Amino acid sequence: GIAGRCVMRLLATAIAARPLLVPRAAPAALLDVEAVASVHTSLGDLSSTLAFADQAGNLAGALFPLSLPPYLLFLYFLGYEGNRCPKTAQFGAQFLLLFVVSTVLTGIVTKGTYSSSLADVDWLHGGAEALLTTSNLFLGFGLAGALSSGKMEPAGAGMEGTRPQRYAALALAVTVFGSAFAGPQLGVEAHSPFLFGAGALPADLLAASPLPLHAEPANALSIPTWAIHFSSVFEYLFAMGMVWQMAALSGNERWKGLTWGMLPLHASGVAACTYHFFYNSPDLSFLVLLQAALTLAGNTTCAVAAARLASSNGWMPSMLNPFDQSSAAASPSAAASDPPAAAAISGAAAAPNAAKLVVLTALASYGVKYGELLLGPVPYLSGVEGAVAGVLLCFGFPALTAARFRKLSAQEATPSGGVPSPSA
């Protein structure tokens, strides 16, 4: 199908780009030869190259690559033409694969050059995460466009309309990949801040503050890197709300199941932010294992939810057989009819939600980076206290999100129930 060809093309592009990036910057000078030689390619040792995997041992390193097959299944089912998923949103989901590639490449540079974890190398960390937030942006803007227009994607539409987005996203990916290998040659150090630490409060101002502020460790996230993380979390929350609204636009309640399927991935993002809140403490490295487990669980639940959605729209298992032509005749692309006419969904306009995103991201980034300086020993908790605090943060916010959608589900089951706002 269209989705399968797009995924394979994207993977081919990512794989083909990998050897082309290295010769640009003398690999022998860029990475220690012995460090490069120690990088294994077997599945069991893939943890040596994956982002954050060294923080929690080989189990987390194994879970991250194991989460890729269910995500590819999710892309396949989401892209089934009967779903009429907005193509920009579909491309956003596909672009996440380049984020995966970026964590591998930046992880190699981090280990070979700085002998450190990607989470502790701010400029590489922020650059890699920028691809994740870009993926979520395309996902959200694609859904917002369909909801604002009140129309589903035209039947049989291809990915041609996403060409400008693809070029822009590819340019960003090339910039991230290129800077990862060129940075060490230019003298960029392990704790150099992402985007030169733009937006940081002056050190003199903090030193003159009458408030009892504790000193930050060298591996503390910069304002731009915190902004990338919180932007990704909020974008994904907005996208979950918009996926929920797709049920009203399409007349298919299975879209709501996809929102529930996205919940573990939301929790995975919160787990990453929690780990960074505690300054990537080795004593709380279980949070990385938890993040990996939630990623695997979330990719699996999204794949199941997308399969249920595709099945409700005409997908059949026989379509997996390339030699079975009977399923081609049943394809909805030629005869798909529009769902009942729907008005534009309120609260889905891109501009207001973008403004909310900017405000929320700024408040969260400054609030966490400088607010935790007032918390005394809390960011340095370890042992049982640190574990309890980490678990409460990881699951507390997703629990509130789940309660919100449960409440919306109950409201919509009554005659007076309304359609939720994506940012409510």
CSV table of C-alpha atoms in Angstrom, one decimal:
chain,number,residue,atom,x,y,z
A,1,GLY,CA,0.0,0.0,0.0
A,2,ILE,CA,0.9,3.7,0.0
A,3,ALA,CA,2.0,3.6,3.7
A,4,GLY,CA,4.2,0.5,3.2
A,5,ARG,CA,6.0,2.1,0.2
A,6,CYS,CA,6.5,5.4,2.1
A,7,VAL,CA,7.9,3.5,5.2
A,8,MET,CA,10.2,1.5,3.0
A,9,ARG,CA,11.3,4.6,1.1
A,10,LEU,CA,12.0,6.4,4.4
A,11,LEU,CA,14.0,3.5,5.8
A,12,ALA,CA,16.0,3.2,2.6
A,13,THR,CA,16.8,6.9,2.7
A,14,ALA,CA,17.9,6.7,6.3
A,15,ILE,CA,20.0,3.6,5.8
A,16,ALA,CA,21.5,4.9,2.6
A,17,ALA,CA,22.4,8.2,4.3
A,18,ARG,CA,24.3,6.6,7.1
A,19,PRO,CA,27.6,5.8,5.2
A,20,LEU,CA,27.5,9.0,3.3
A,21,LEU,CA,27.7,11.2,6.4
A,22,VAL,CA,30.9,9.7,7.8
A,23,PRO,CA,33.4,10.5,5.0
A,24,ARG,CA,32.6,14.3,5.2
A,25,ALA,CA,34.6,14.6,8.4
A,26,ALA,CA,37.6,12.2,8.6
A,27,PRO,CA,36.1,9.4,10.8
A,28,ALA,CA,39.5,8.3,12.1
A,29,ALA,CA,40.0,11.8,13.6
A,30,LEU,CA,36.4,12.2,14.7
A,31,LEU,CA,36.0,8.9,16.5
A,32,ASP,CA,38.6,6.9,18.3
A,33,VAL,CA,39.4,3.9,16.1
A,34,GLU,CA,39.1,1.4,19.1
A,35,ALA,CA,35.8,2.9,20.1
A,36,VAL,CA,34.4,2.5,16.7
A,37,ALA,CA,35.6,-1.1,16.5
A,38,SER,CA,33.9,-1.8,19.8
A,39,VAL,CA,30.5,-0.9,18.3
A,40,HIS,CA,28.6,-4.2,17.7
A,41,THR,CA,25.8,-4.6,15.2
A,42,SER,CA,24.1,-7.7,16.6
A,43,LEU,CA,20.7,-7.3,18.3
A,44,GLY,CA,22.0,-8.3,21.6
A,45,ASP,CA,24.7,-5.6,21.6
A,46,LEU,CA,22.7,-2.9,20.0
A,47,SER,CA,22.4,-1.2,23.4
A,48,SER,CA,26.0,0.1,22.9
A,49,THR,CA,24.8,2.5,20.3
A,50,LEU,CA,21.3,3.4,21.3
A,51,ALA,CA,20.5,6.7,23.2
A,52,PHE,CA,20.4,6.3,27.0
A,53,ALA,CA,20.7,2.5,26.8
A,54,ASP,CA,24.0,2.4,28.6
A,55,GLN,CA,22.3,4.0,31.6
A,56,ALA,CA,20.2,1.0,32.4
A,57,GLY,CA,22.1,-2.0,31.0
A,58,ASN,CA,21.5,-4.4,28.2
A,59,LEU,CA,17.8,-5.0,28.9
A,60,ALA,CA,16.8,-1.4,28.0
A,61,GLY,CA,19.1,-1.6,25.0
A,62,ALA,CA,17.2,-4.7,23.9
A,63,LEU,CA,13.8,-3.2,24.4
A,64,PHE,CA,14.4,-0.1,22.3
A,65,PRO,CA,15.1,-2.1,19.0
A,66,LEU,CA,12.3,-4.6,19.8
A,67,SER,CA,9.9,-1.7,19.8
A,68,LEU,CA,10.6,-1.0,16.1
A,69,PRO,CA,8.6,-3.9,14.5
A,70,PRO,CA,5.3,-3.0,16.2
A,71,TYR,CA,5.9,0.6,15.2
A,72,LEU,CA,6.3,-0.4,11.6
A,73,LEU,CA,3.0,-2.3,11.9
A,74,PHE,CA,1.4,0.8,13.3
A,75,LEU,CA,2.6,2.8,10.3
A,76,TYR,CA,1.3,0.2,7.9
A,77,PHE,CA,-2.2,0.1,9.5
A,78,LEU,CA,-2.4,3.8,10.0
A,79,GLY,CA,-1.6,4.4,6.3
A,80,TYR,CA,-4.3,2.0,5.1
A,81,GLU,CA,-6.2,4.2,2.5
A,82,GLY,CA,-9.6,3.3,4.0
A,83,ASN,CA,-8.7,5.2,7.1
A,84,ARG,CA,-8.2,8.4,5.1
A,85,CYS,CA,-5.7,9.6,7.7
A,86,PRO,CA,-4.4,13.1,6.9
A,87,LYS,CA,-1.2,12.7,4.9
A,88,THR,CA,0.7,15.3,6.8
A,89,ALA,CA,-0.1,13.5,10.0
A,90,GLN,CA,0.9,10.2,8.4
A,91,PHE,CA,4.2,11.7,7.3
A,92,GLY,CA,4.8,12.9,10.8
A,93,ALA,CA,4.4,9.4,12.2
A,94,GLN,CA,6.8,8.1,9.5
A,95,PHE,CA,9.4,10.8,10.2
A,96,LEU,CA,9.8,9.4,13.7
A,97,LEU,CA,12.0,6.7,12.1
A,98,LEU,CA,14.7,9.3,11.4
A,99,PHE,CA,14.6,10.3,15.0
A,100,VAL,CA,15.4,6.6,15.8
A,101,VAL,CA,18.3,6.8,13.3
A,102,SER,CA,19.5,10.0,14.9
A,103,THR,CA,19.7,8.5,18.4
A,104,VAL,CA,22.0,5.7,17.0
A,105,LEU,CA,24.3,8.1,15.2
A,106,THR,CA,24.5,10.6,18.0
A,107,GLY,CA,25.0,7.8,20.5
A,108,ILE,CA,28.0,6.6,18.5
A,109,VAL,CA,29.6,10.1,18.6
A,110,THR,CA,28.7,10.5,22.3
A,111,LYS,CA,30.5,7.2,23.2
A,112,GLY,CA,33.4,7.4,20.8
A,113,THR,CA,34.2,11.1,21.4
A,114,TYR,CA,33.1,11.9,24.9
A,115,SER,CA,32.8,8.5,26.6
A,116,SER,CA,29.5,9.6,28.0
A,117,SER,CA,25.8,9.1,27.7
A,118,LEU,CA,23.8,11.0,25.1
A,119,ALA,CA,21.5,12.3,28.0
A,120,ASP,CA,24.6,14.0,29.4
A,121,VAL,CA,25.8,15.6,26.2
A,122,ASP,CA,23.4,18.5,25.8
A,123,TRP,CA,24.1,19.7,22.3
A,124,LEU,CA,23.8,16.3,20.8
A,125,HIS,CA,20.9,15.4,23.0
A,126,GLY,CA,18.9,18.5,22.0
A,127,GLY,CA,19.7,18.0,18.3
A,128,ALA,CA,18.4,14.4,18.3
A,129,GLU,CA,15.3,15.3,20.2
A,130,ALA,CA,14.5,18.1,17.7
A,131,LEU,CA,13.6,15.4,15.2
A,132,LEU,CA,11.1,13.9,17.7
A,133,THR,CA,9.4,17.2,18.2
A,134,THR,CA,9.3,17.8,14.5
A,135,SER,CA,7.6,14.4,14.0
A,136,ASN,CA,5.0,15.4,16.6
A,137,LEU,CA,4.5,18.8,15.0
A,138,PHE,CA,3.7,17.3,11.6
A,139,LEU,CA,1.4,14.8,13.3
A,140,GLY,CA,-0.5,17.5,15.2
A,141,PHE,CA,-0.7,20.0,12.3
A,142,GLY,CA,-1.9,17.3,9.9
A,143,LEU,CA,-4.7,16.3,12.2
A,144,ALA,CA,-5.6,20.0,13.0
A,145,GLY,CA,-5.9,20.7,9.3
A,146,ALA,CA,-8.5,18.0,8.7
A,147,LEU,CA,-10.4,18.9,11.8
A,148,SER,CA,-10.5,22.6,11.0
A,149,SER,CA,-11.7,22.0,7.5
A,150,GLY,CA,-14.3,19.5,8.7
A,151,LYS,CA,-13.3,17.1,5.9
A,152,MET,CA,-11.6,13.8,5.8
A,153,GLU,CA,-8.6,13.2,3.5
A,154,PRO,CA,-9.8,12.7,-0.1
A,155,ALA,CA,-10.1,9.1,-1.1
A,156,GLY,CA,-7.1,7.8,-3.0
A,157,ALA,CA,-4.9,10.8,-2.0
A,158,GLY,CA,-1.2,10.3,-2.3
A,159,MET,CA,1.7,11.8,-0.4
A,160,GLU,CA,2.6,14.3,-3.1
A,161,GLY,CA,1.0,17.1,-1.1
A,162,THR,CA,3.5,16.6,1.7
A,163,ARG,CA,6.5,17.3,-0.5
A,164,PRO,CA,7.4,20.8,1.1
A,165,GLN,CA,7.2,19.2,4.6
A,166,ARG,CA,9.3,16.3,3.5
A,167,TYR,CA,12.0,18.6,2.1
A,168,ALA,CA,12.0,20.8,5.2
A,169,ALA,CA,12.1,17.8,7.6
A,170,LEU,CA,14.9,16.1,5.6
A,171,ALA,CA,17.0,19.3,5.7
A,172,LEU,CA,16.6,19.4,9.5
A,173,ALA,CA,17.7,15.7,9.7
A,174,VAL,CA,20.7,16.3,7.5
A,175,THR,CA,21.7,19.3,9.7
A,176,VAL,CA,21.4,17.2,12.9
A,177,PHE,CA,23.4,14.3,11.4
A,178,GLY,CA,26.0,16.6,9.9
A,179,SER,CA,26.5,18.7,13.1
A,180,ALA,CA,26.8,15.5,15.2
A,181,PHE,CA,30.0,14.5,13.3
A,182,ALA,CA,31.3,18.0,12.6
A,183,GLY,CA,30.8,19.3,16.2
A,184,PRO,CA,33.7,17.6,17.8
A,185,GLN,CA,36.0,18.7,15.0
A,186,LEU,CA,35.0,22.3,15.7
A,187,GLY,CA,35.8,22.0,19.4
A,188,VAL,CA,32.3,21.5,20.8
A,189,GLU,CA,32.6,20.0,24.3
A,190,ALA,CA,30.5,17.4,26.0
A,191,HIS,CA,28.6,19.9,28.1
A,192,SER,CA,28.3,22.6,25.5
A,193,PRO,CA,24.6,23.7,25.6
A,194,PHE,CA,22.3,23.0,22.6
A,195,LEU,CA,21.8,26.1,20.5
A,196,PHE,CA,24.4,27.9,22.6
A,197,GLY,CA,22.0,27.9,25.6
A,198,ALA,CA,19.7,30.5,24.0
A,199,GLY,CA,17.3,31.9,26.6
A,200,ALA,CA,19.3,31.0,29.7
A,201,LEU,CA,19.1,33.4,32.6
A,202,PRO,CA,22.4,35.2,33.2
A,203,ALA,CA,24.6,33.5,35.8
A,204,ASP,CA,25.2,36.8,37.6
A,205,LEU,CA,21.5,37.3,38.0
A,206,LEU,CA,21.1,33.8,39.6
A,207,ALA,CA,24.1,34.4,41.8
A,208,ALA,CA,22.7,37.7,43.1
A,209,SER,CA,19.3,36.2,43.8
A,210,PRO,CA,18.3,36.3,47.5
A,211,LEU,CA,16.6,32.9,47.0
A,212,PRO,CA,18.3,29.7,48.3
A,213,LEU,CA,19.3,28.3,44.9
A,214,HIS,CA,21.5,25.2,44.7
A,215,ALA,CA,24.1,24.9,42.0
A,216,GLU,CA,23.4,23.0,38.8
A,217,PRO,CA,25.5,20.0,37.9
A,218,ALA,CA,27.4,20.1,34.6
A,219,ASN,CA,25.0,17.7,32.9
A,220,ALA,CA,21.9,19.8,33.6
A,221,LEU,CA,19.7,20.3,30.5
A,222,SER,CA,19.8,23.7,28.8
A,223,ILE,CA,16.7,25.8,28.2
A,224,PRO,CA,16.6,24.8,24.5
A,225,THR,CA,16.9,21.1,25.3
A,226,TRP,CA,14.2,21.4,28.0
A,227,ALA,CA,12.0,23.3,25.5
A,228,ILE,CA,12.4,20.5,22.9
A,229,HIS,CA,11.4,17.9,25.5
A,230,PHE,CA,8.4,19.8,26.8
A,231,SER,CA,7.3,20.8,23.3
A,232,SER,CA,7.3,17.1,22.3
A,233,VAL,CA,5.2,16.2,25.4
A,234,PHE,CA,2.6,18.9,24.8
A,235,GLU,CA,2.5,18.3,21.0
A,236,TYR,CA,1.7,14.6,21.7
A,237,LEU,CA,-1.0,15.5,24.2
A,238,PHE,CA,-2.6,17.8,21.6
A,239,ALA,CA,-2.3,15.0,19.0
A,240,MET,CA,-4.1,12.6,21.4
A,241,GLY,CA,-7.0,15.0,21.7
A,242,MET,CA,-7.2,15.5,17.9
A,243,VAL,CA,-7.1,11.7,17.3
A,244,TRP,CA,-10.0,11.5,19.7
A,245,GLN,CA,-11.9,14.2,17.7
A,246,MET,CA,-11.3,12.2,14.4
A,247,ALA,CA,-14.0,9.9,15.7
A,248,ALA,CA,-16.6,12.7,15.4
A,249,LEU,CA,-15.2,13.8,12.0
A,250,SER,CA,-15.1,10.3,10.4
A,251,GLY,CA,-18.1,8.8,12.2
A,252,ASN,CA,-15.8,5.9,13.3
A,253,GLU,CA,-15.4,5.4,17.1
A,254,ARG,CA,-12.3,3.3,16.5
A,255,TRP,CA,-10.2,6.5,16.3
A,256,LYS,CA,-10.8,6.9,20.1
A,257,GLY,CA,-9.1,3.5,20.6
A,258,LEU,CA,-6.0,4.9,19.0
A,259,THR,CA,-5.9,7.7,21.6
A,260,TRP,CA,-5.9,5.1,24.3
A,261,GLY,CA,-3.2,3.2,22.5
A,262,MET,CA,-1.0,6.4,22.5
A,263,LEU,CA,-1.2,6.7,26.3
A,264,PRO,CA,1.9,4.5,27.1
A,265,LEU,CA,4.0,6.5,24.6
A,266,HIS,CA,2.9,9.7,26.5
A,267,ALA,CA,4.1,8.0,29.7
A,268,SER,CA,7.4,7.1,28.0
A,269,GLY,CA,8.0,10.8,27.2
A,270,VAL,CA,7.2,11.7,30.8
A,271,ALA,CA,9.6,9.1,32.0
A,272,ALA,CA,12.4,10.7,30.0
A,273,CYS,CA,11.6,14.1,31.4
A,274,THR,CA,11.6,12.7,34.9
A,275,TYR,CA,15.0,11.2,34.4
A,276,HIS,CA,16.4,14.6,33.3
A,277,PHE,CA,14.7,16.3,36.3
A,278,PHE,CA,16.9,14.2,38.5
A,279,TYR,CA,19.9,15.2,36.5
A,280,ASN,CA,20.2,11.8,34.9
A,281,SER,CA,21.2,10.2,38.2
A,282,PRO,CA,22.7,6.7,37.8
A,283,ASP,CA,20.8,5.8,41.0
A,284,LEU,CA,17.6,6.3,39.0
A,285,SER,CA,18.7,4.5,35.8
A,286,PHE,CA,15.6,2.3,36.2
A,287,LEU,CA,13.7,5.2,34.7
A,288,VAL,CA,15.5,4.5,31.3
A,289,LEU,CA,14.4,0.9,31.5
A,290,LEU,CA,10.9,2.1,32.3
A,291,GLN,CA,11.0,4.4,29.3
A,292,ALA,CA,12.1,1.6,27.0
A,293,ALA,CA,9.4,-0.7,28.3
A,294,LEU,CA,6.7,2.0,27.9
A,295,THR,CA,7.9,2.6,24.3
A,296,LEU,CA,7.6,-1.0,23.5
A,297,ALA,CA,4.2,-1.2,25.1
A,298,GLY,CA,3.0,2.0,23.4
A,299,ASN,CA,4.1,1.0,19.9
A,300,THR,CA,2.4,-2.4,20.4
A,301,THR,CA,-0.9,-0.8,21.7
A,302,CYS,CA,-0.8,1.8,18.8
A,303,ALA,CA,-0.3,-1.1,16.3
A,304,VAL,CA,-3.3,-3.0,17.7
A,305,ALA,CA,-5.5,0.2,17.8
A,306,ALA,CA,-4.5,1.1,14.2
A,307,ALA,CA,-5.2,-2.5,13.1
A,308,ARG,CA,-8.7,-2.3,14.6
A,309,LEU,CA,-9.2,1.0,12.9
A,310,ALA,CA,-8.1,-0.3,9.5
A,311,SER,CA,-10.2,-3.5,9.9
A,312,SER,CA,-13.3,-1.3,10.6
A,313,ASN,CA,-12.6,0.6,7.3
A,314,GLY,CA,-12.3,-2.5,5.1
A,315,TRP,CA,-8.8,-3.9,5.6
A,316,MET,CA,-8.6,-7.7,5.4
A,317,PRO,CA,-5.7,-10.0,6.2
A,318,SER,CA,-5.7,-11.2,2.6
A,319,MET,CA,-4.3,-7.8,1.7
A,320,LEU,CA,-1.0,-8.9,3.2
A,321,ASN,CA,-0.7,-11.5,0.3
A,322,PRO,CA,0.8,-9.8,-2.7
A,323,PHE,CA,-0.4,-12.6,-4.9
A,324,ASP,CA,-4.0,-12.4,-3.9
A,325,GLN,CA,-5.7,-10.0,-6.4
A,326,SER,CA,-9.2,-10.4,-4.9
A,327,SER,CA,-8.4,-8.0,-2.1
A,328,ALA,CA,-7.4,-5.3,-4.6
A,329,ALA,CA,-10.9,-5.3,-5.9
A,330,ALA,CA,-12.2,-4.6,-2.4
A,331,SER,CA,-9.9,-1.7,-1.9
A,332,PRO,CA,-11.8,1.4,-0.8
A,333,SER,CA,-9.7,3.8,-2.8
A,334,ALA,CA,-11.9,3.9,-5.8
A,335,ALA,CA,-15.3,3.7,-4.2
A,336,ALA,CA,-14.8,5.2,-0.8
A,337,SER,CA,-17.6,7.6,0.2
A,338,ASP,CA,-17.4,10.6,2.4
A,339,PRO,CA,-18.7,10.2,5.9
A,340,PRO,CA,-21.8,12.3,6.9
A,341,ALA,CA,-21.0,16.0,6.4
A,342,ALA,CA,-19.4,17.4,9.5
A,343,ALA,CA,-18.7,21.0,10.5
A,344,ALA,CA,-15.2,22.1,11.4
A,345,ILE,CA,-14.3,20.9,14.9
A,346,SER,CA,-14.1,23.7,17.4
A,347,GLY,CA,-10.7,24.2,19.1
A,348,ALA,CA,-8.7,22.5,16.4
A,349,ALA,CA,-7.4,25.6,14.6
A,350,ALA,CA,-3.6,25.4,14.2
A,351,ALA,CA,-2.7,29.0,15.1
A,352,PRO,CA,-4.3,29.1,18.6
A,353,ASN,CA,-3.0,25.7,19.5
A,354,ALA,CA,0.5,26.8,18.3
A,355,ALA,CA,0.3,29.8,20.6
A,356,LYS,CA,-0.7,27.6,23.5
A,357,LEU,CA,2.1,25.3,22.7
A,358,VAL,CA,4.7,28.1,22.8
A,359,VAL,CA,3.4,29.5,26.1
A,360,LEU,CA,3.2,26.1,27.8
A,361,THR,CA,6.6,25.1,26.6
A,362,ALA,CA,8.2,28.3,27.9
A,363,LEU,CA,6.5,28.1,31.3
A,364,ALA,CA,7.4,24.4,31.7
A,365,SER,CA,11.0,24.8,30.5
A,366,TYR,CA,11.9,27.8,32.7
A,367,GLY,CA,9.8,26.5,35.6
A,368,VAL,CA,11.6,23.2,35.8
A,369,LYS,CA,15.1,24.3,35.0
A,370,TYR,CA,15.1,27.1,37.5
A,371,GLY,CA,12.3,26.0,39.8
A,372,GLU,CA,14.1,22.9,40.8
A,373,LEU,CA,17.0,25.0,42.0
A,374,LEU,CA,14.7,25.9,44.9
A,375,LEU,CA,13.9,22.3,45.8
A,376,GLY,CA,17.1,21.7,47.8
A,377,PRO,CA,17.9,17.9,47.9
A,378,VAL,CA,14.8,16.8,45.9
A,379,PRO,CA,16.5,16.6,42.5
A,380,TYR,CA,19.3,14.6,44.1
A,381,LEU,CA,17.1,12.0,45.7
A,382,SER,CA,18.3,8.4,45.5
A,383,GLY,CA,17.4,5.0,46.9
A,384,VAL,CA,13.8,4.3,47.8
A,385,GLU,CA,12.9,7.9,48.1
A,386,GLY,CA,14.2,8.7,44.6
A,387,ALA,CA,12.5,5.6,43.2
A,388,VAL,CA,9.1,6.5,44.7
A,389,ALA,CA,9.4,10.1,43.5
A,390,GLY,CA,10.4,9.0,40.0
A,391,VAL,CA,7.5,6.5,39.7
A,392,LEU,CA,5.0,9.0,41.0
A,393,LEU,CA,6.1,11.6,38.4
A,394,CYS,CA,6.2,9.0,35.6
A,395,PHE,CA,2.7,7.7,36.1
A,396,GLY,CA,1.0,10.6,37.8
A,397,PHE,CA,0.7,12.9,34.8
A,398,PRO,CA,-0.3,10.1,32.4
A,399,ALA,CA,-2.9,9.0,35.0
A,400,LEU,CA,-4.4,12.5,34.8
A,401,THR,CA,-4.5,12.3,31.1
A,402,ALA,CA,-6.3,9.0,31.2
A,403,ALA,CA,-8.8,10.4,33.7
A,404,ARG,CA,-9.4,13.3,31.3
A,405,PHE,CA,-10.3,11.0,28.4
A,406,ARG,CA,-12.3,8.7,30.6
A,407,LYS,CA,-14.3,11.8,31.6
A,408,LEU,CA,-14.8,12.8,28.0
A,409,SER,CA,-15.9,9.3,27.1
A,410,ALA,CA,-18.5,9.4,29.8
A,411,GLN,CA,-19.7,12.9,28.8
A,412,GLU,CA,-20.1,11.9,25.1
A,413,ALA,CA,-22.1,8.8,26.1
A,414,THR,CA,-24.8,11.2,27.3
A,415,PRO,CA,-27.0,13.3,24.9
A,416,SER,CA,-25.5,16.5,26.3
A,417,GLY,CA,-21.9,15.3,25.7
A,418,GLY,CA,-19.8,17.5,23.5
A,419,VAL,CA,-16.8,17.1,21.3
A,420,PRO,CA,-13.5,17.6,23.2
A,421,SER,CA,-11.0,20.3,22.5
A,422,PRO,CA,-7.5,19.0,21.6
A,423,SER,CA,-5.9,21.2,24.2
A,424,ALA,CA,-8.6,21.0,26.8
